[in-house]
mmCIF file of C-alpha atoms in Angstrom:
data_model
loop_
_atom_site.group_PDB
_atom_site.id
_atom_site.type_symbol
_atom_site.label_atom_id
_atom_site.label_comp_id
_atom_site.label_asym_id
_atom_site.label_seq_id
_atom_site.Cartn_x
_atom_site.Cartn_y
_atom_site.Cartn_z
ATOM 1 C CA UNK A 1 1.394 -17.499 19.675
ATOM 2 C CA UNK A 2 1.571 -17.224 15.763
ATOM 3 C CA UNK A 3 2.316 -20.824 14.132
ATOM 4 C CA UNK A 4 5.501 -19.290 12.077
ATOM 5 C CA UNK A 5 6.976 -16.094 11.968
ATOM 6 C CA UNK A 6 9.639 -14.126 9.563
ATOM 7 C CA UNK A 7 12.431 -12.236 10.733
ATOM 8 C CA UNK A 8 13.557 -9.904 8.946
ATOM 9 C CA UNK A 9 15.725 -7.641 11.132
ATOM 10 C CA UNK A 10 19.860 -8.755 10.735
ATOM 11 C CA UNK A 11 20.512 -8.146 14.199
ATOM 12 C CA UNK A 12 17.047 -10.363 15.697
ATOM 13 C CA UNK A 13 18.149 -12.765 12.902
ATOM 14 C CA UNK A 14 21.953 -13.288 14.371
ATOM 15 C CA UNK A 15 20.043 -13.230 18.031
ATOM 16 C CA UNK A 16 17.829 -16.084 17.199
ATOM 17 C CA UNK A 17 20.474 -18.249 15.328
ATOM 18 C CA UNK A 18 22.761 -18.013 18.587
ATOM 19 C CA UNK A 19 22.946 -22.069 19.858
ATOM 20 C CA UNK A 20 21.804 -21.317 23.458
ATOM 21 C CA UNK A 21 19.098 -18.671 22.562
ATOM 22 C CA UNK A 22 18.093 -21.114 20.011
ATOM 23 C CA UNK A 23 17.626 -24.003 22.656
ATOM 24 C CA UNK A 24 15.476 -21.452 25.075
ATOM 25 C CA UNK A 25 13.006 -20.589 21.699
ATOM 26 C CA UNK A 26 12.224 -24.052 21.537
ATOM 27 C CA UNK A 27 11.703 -24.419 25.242
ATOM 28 C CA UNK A 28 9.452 -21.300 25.322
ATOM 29 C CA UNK A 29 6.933 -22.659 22.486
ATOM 30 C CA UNK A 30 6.170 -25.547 24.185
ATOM 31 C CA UNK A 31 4.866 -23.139 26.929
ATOM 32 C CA UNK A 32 5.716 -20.552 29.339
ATOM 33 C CA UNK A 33 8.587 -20.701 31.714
ATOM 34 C CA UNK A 34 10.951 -18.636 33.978
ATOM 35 C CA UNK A 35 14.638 -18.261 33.985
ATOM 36 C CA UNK A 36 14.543 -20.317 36.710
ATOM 37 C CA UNK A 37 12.410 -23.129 35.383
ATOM 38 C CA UNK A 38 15.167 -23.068 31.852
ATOM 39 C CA UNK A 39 18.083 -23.077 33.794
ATOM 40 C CA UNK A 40 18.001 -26.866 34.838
ATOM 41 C CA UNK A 41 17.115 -27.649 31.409
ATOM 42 C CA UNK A 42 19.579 -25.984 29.251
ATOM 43 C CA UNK A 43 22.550 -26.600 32.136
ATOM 44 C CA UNK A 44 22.954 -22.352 32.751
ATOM 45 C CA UNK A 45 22.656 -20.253 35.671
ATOM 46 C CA UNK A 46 19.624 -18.289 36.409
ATOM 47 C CA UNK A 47 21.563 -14.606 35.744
ATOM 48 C CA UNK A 48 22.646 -16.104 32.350
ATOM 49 C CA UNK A 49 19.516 -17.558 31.317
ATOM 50 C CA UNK A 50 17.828 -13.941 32.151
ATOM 51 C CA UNK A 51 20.542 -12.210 30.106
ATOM 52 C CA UNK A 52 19.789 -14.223 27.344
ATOM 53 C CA UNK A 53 16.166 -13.847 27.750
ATOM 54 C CA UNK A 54 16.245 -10.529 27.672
ATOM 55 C CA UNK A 55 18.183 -10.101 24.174
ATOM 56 C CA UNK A 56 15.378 -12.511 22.858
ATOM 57 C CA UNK A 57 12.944 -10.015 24.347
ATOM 58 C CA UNK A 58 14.585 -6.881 22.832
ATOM 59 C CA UNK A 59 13.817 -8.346 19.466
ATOM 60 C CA UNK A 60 10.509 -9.485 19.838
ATOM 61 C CA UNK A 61 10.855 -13.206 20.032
ATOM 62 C CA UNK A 62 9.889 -14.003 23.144
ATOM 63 C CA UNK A 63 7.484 -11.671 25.261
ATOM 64 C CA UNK A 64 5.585 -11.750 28.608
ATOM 65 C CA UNK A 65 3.227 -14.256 29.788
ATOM 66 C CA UNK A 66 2.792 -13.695 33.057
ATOM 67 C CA UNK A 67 4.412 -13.508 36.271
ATOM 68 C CA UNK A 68 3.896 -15.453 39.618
ATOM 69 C CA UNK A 69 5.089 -14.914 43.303
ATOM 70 C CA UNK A 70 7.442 -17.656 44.410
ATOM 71 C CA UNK A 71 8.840 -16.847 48.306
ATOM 72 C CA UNK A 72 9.923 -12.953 48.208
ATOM 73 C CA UNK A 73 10.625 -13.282 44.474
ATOM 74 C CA UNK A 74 8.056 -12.241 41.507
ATOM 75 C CA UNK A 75 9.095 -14.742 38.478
ATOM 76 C CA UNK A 76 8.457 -13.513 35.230
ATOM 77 C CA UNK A 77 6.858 -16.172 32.721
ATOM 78 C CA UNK A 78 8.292 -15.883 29.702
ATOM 79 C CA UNK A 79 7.055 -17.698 25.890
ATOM 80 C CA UNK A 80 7.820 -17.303 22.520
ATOM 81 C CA UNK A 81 6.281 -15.441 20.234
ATOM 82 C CA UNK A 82 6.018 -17.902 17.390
ATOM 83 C CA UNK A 83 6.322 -22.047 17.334
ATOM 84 C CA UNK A 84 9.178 -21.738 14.803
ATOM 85 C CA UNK A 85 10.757 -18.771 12.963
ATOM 86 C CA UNK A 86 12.223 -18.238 9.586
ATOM 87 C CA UNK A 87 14.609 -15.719 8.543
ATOM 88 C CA UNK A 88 13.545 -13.496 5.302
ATOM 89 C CA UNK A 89 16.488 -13.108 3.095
ATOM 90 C CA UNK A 90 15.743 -8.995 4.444
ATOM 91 C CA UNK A 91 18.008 -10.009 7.216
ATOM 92 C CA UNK A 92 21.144 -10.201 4.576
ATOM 93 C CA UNK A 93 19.909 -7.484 2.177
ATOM 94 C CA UNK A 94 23.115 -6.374 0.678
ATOM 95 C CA UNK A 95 23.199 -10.566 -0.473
ATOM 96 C CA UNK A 96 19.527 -11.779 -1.121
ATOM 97 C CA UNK A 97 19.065 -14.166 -3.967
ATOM 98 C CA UNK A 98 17.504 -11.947 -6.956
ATOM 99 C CA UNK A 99 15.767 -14.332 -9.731
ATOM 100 C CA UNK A 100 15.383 -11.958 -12.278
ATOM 101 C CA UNK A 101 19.409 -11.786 -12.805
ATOM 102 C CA UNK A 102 19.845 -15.130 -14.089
ATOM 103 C CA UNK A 103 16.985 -16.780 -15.296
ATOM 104 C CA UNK A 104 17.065 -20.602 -15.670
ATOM 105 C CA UNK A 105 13.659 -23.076 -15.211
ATOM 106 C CA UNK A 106 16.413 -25.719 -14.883
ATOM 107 C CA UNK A 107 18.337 -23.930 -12.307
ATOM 108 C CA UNK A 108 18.048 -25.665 -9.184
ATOM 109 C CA UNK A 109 19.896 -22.273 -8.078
ATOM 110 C CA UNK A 110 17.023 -20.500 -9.436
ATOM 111 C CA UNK A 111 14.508 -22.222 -8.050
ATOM 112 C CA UNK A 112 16.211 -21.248 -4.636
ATOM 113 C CA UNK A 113 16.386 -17.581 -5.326
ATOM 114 C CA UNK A 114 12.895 -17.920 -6.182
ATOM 115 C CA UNK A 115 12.187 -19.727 -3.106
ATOM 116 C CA UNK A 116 13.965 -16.889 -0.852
ATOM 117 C CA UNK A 117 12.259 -14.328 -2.635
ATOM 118 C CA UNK A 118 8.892 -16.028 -1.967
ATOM 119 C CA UNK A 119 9.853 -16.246 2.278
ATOM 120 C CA UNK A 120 10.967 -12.327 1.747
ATOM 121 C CA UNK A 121 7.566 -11.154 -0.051
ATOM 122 C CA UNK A 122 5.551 -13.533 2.120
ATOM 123 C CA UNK A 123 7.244 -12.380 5.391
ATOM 124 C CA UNK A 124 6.423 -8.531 4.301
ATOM 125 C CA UNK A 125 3.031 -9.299 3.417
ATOM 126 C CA UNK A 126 1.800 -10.588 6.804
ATOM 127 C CA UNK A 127 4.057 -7.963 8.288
ATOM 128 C CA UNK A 128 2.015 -5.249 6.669
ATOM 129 C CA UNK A 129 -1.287 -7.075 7.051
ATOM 130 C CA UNK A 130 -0.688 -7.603 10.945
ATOM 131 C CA UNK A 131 -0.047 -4.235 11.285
ATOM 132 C CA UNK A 132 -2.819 -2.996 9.106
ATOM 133 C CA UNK A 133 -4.814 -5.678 11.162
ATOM 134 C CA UNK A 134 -6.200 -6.974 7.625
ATOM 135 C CA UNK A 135 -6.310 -11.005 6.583
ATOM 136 C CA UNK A 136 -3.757 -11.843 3.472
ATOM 137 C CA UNK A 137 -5.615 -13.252 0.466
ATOM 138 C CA UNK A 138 -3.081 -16.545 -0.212
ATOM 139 C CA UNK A 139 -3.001 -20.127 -1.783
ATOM 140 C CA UNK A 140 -0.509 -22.773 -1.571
ATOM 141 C CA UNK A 141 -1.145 -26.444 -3.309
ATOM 142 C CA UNK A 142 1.867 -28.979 -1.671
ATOM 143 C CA UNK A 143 2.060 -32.624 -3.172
ATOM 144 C CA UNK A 144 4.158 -35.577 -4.406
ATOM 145 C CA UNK A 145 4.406 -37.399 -7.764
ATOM 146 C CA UNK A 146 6.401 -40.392 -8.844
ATOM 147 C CA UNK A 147 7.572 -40.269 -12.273
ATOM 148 C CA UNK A 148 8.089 -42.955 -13.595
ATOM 149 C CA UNK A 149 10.951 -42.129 -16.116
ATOM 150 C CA UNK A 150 12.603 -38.778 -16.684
ATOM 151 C CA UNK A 151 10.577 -38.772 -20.279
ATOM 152 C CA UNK A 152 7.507 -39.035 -17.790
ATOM 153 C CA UNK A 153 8.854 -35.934 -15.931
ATOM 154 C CA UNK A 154 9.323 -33.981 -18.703
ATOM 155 C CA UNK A 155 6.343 -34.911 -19.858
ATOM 156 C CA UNK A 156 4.636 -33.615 -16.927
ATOM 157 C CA UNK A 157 6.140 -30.351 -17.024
ATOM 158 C CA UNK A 158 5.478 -29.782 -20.604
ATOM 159 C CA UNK A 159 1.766 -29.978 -19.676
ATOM 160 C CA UNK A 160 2.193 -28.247 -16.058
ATOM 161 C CA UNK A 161 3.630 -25.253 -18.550
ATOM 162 C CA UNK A 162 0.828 -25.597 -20.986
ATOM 163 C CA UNK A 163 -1.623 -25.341 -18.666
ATOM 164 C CA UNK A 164 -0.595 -22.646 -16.196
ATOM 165 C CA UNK A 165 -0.077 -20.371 -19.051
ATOM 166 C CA UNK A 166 -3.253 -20.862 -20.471
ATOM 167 C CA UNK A 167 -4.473 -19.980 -16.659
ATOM 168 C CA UNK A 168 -2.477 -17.079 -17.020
ATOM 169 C CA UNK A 169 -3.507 -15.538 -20.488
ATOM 170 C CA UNK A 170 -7.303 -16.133 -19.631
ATOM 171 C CA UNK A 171 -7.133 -14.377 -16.198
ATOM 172 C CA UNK A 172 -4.701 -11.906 -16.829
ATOM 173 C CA UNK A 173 -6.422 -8.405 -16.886
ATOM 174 C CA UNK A 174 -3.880 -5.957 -16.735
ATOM 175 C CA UNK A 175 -5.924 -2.857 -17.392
ATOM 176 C CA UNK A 176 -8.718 -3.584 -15.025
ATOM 177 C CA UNK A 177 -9.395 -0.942 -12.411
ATOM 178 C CA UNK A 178 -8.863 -1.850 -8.935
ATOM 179 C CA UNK A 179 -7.620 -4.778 -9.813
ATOM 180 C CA UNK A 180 -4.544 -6.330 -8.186
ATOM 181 C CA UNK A 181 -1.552 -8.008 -9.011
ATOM 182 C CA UNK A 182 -0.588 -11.452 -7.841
ATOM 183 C CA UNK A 183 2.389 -13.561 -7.650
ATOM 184 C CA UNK A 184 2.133 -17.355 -9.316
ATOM 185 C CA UNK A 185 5.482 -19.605 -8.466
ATOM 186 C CA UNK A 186 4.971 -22.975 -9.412
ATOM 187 C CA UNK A 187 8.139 -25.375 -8.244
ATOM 188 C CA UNK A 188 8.897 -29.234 -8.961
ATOM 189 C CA UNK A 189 11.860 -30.855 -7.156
ATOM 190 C CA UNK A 190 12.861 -34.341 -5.497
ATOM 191 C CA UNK A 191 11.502 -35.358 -2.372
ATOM 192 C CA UNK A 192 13.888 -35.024 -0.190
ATOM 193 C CA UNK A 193 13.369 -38.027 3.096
ATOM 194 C CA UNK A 194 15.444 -38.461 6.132
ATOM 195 C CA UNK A 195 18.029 -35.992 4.778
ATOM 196 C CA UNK A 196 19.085 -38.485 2.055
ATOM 197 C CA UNK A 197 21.279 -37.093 -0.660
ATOM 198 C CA UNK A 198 18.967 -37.058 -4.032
ATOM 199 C CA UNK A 199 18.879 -39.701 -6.739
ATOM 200 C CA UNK A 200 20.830 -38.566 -9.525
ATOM 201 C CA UNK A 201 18.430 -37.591 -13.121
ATOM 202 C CA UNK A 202 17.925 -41.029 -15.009
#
């Protein structure tokens, strides 16, 4: 089982978002189980649980475990294929975010559209590598900072500019044979805790 997954497909994307098919993907990647065993816990019959199960199947987000005998019946075991999915802005082509129409380092807006195009180029990227069964050459760096004014901030990003560019400009080698280009998205936001609408700028 893969620890995330994209989807990128419209119609496995409006599968997974369904409520009740939604409920048996999180029962499945805690571990395998039969229609039989998710019926009692998502209140459904058997036949309905199956149905559903098998639309989840068609679209590669669940798949076979196993199966075991139980009286005259074979039971097939059934888990996800991922502990938690994400859905690449692919799935809604015709309306992905695209950054490079309005530019704006300000732009919480922006900053979104760059975030959606990162999940879409990500997703793609360990599509292509899992089927070229090759390992994907990323980085990520993930922390907090408290500023302690919005002069402080601004500081901070002053520098953070600075100093990325000056990565940039020395590394840069846009000629070089074989070489290959990367991607650099740098992002600074509010924390965001228990879902807690965000402190207005001071």
């Amino acid at each position: 089982m893969l620890d995330v997954t994209v989807i990128e497909d419209p119609e496995a994307a409006a599968v997974s978002l369904d409520p009740t098919r939604a409920r048996l993907l999180a029962e499945l990647a805690a571990g395998p189980a039969s229609a039989a065993m998710l019926a009692g816990k998502v209140g459904l019959p058997r036949q309905k649980v199956n149905y559903h199960l098998k639309a989840l199947e068609r679209h590669g987000l669940v798949e076979l475990a196993g199966e075991r005998r139980k009286g005259n019946v074979t039971e097939r075991l059934m888990r996800a294929t991922a502990a938690s999915y994400v859905i690449s802005p692919l799935a809604l082509a015709e309306v992905q975010p695209d950054p490079d129409r309005f530019r704006d380092q300000l732009s919480a807006r922006w900053l979104l559209a760059l975030g959606a195009r990162l999940v879409r180029d990500v997703g793609s990227l360990i599509t292509g590598a899992a089927e070229a069964r090759k390992q994907l050459a990323t980085f990520a760096l993930d922390g907090e900072v408290r500023f302690a004014s919005a002069a402080e901030r601004a500081a901070f990003l002053q520098e953070l500019t600075v100093g990325v560019s000056a990565l940039i400009s020395k590394y840069d080698a846009p000629d070089a044979q074989g070489g290959r280009d990367h991607r650099i998205v740098v992002a600074v936001h509010p924390t965001v805790k228990d879902q807690q609408t965000p402190e207005p700028d001071q």
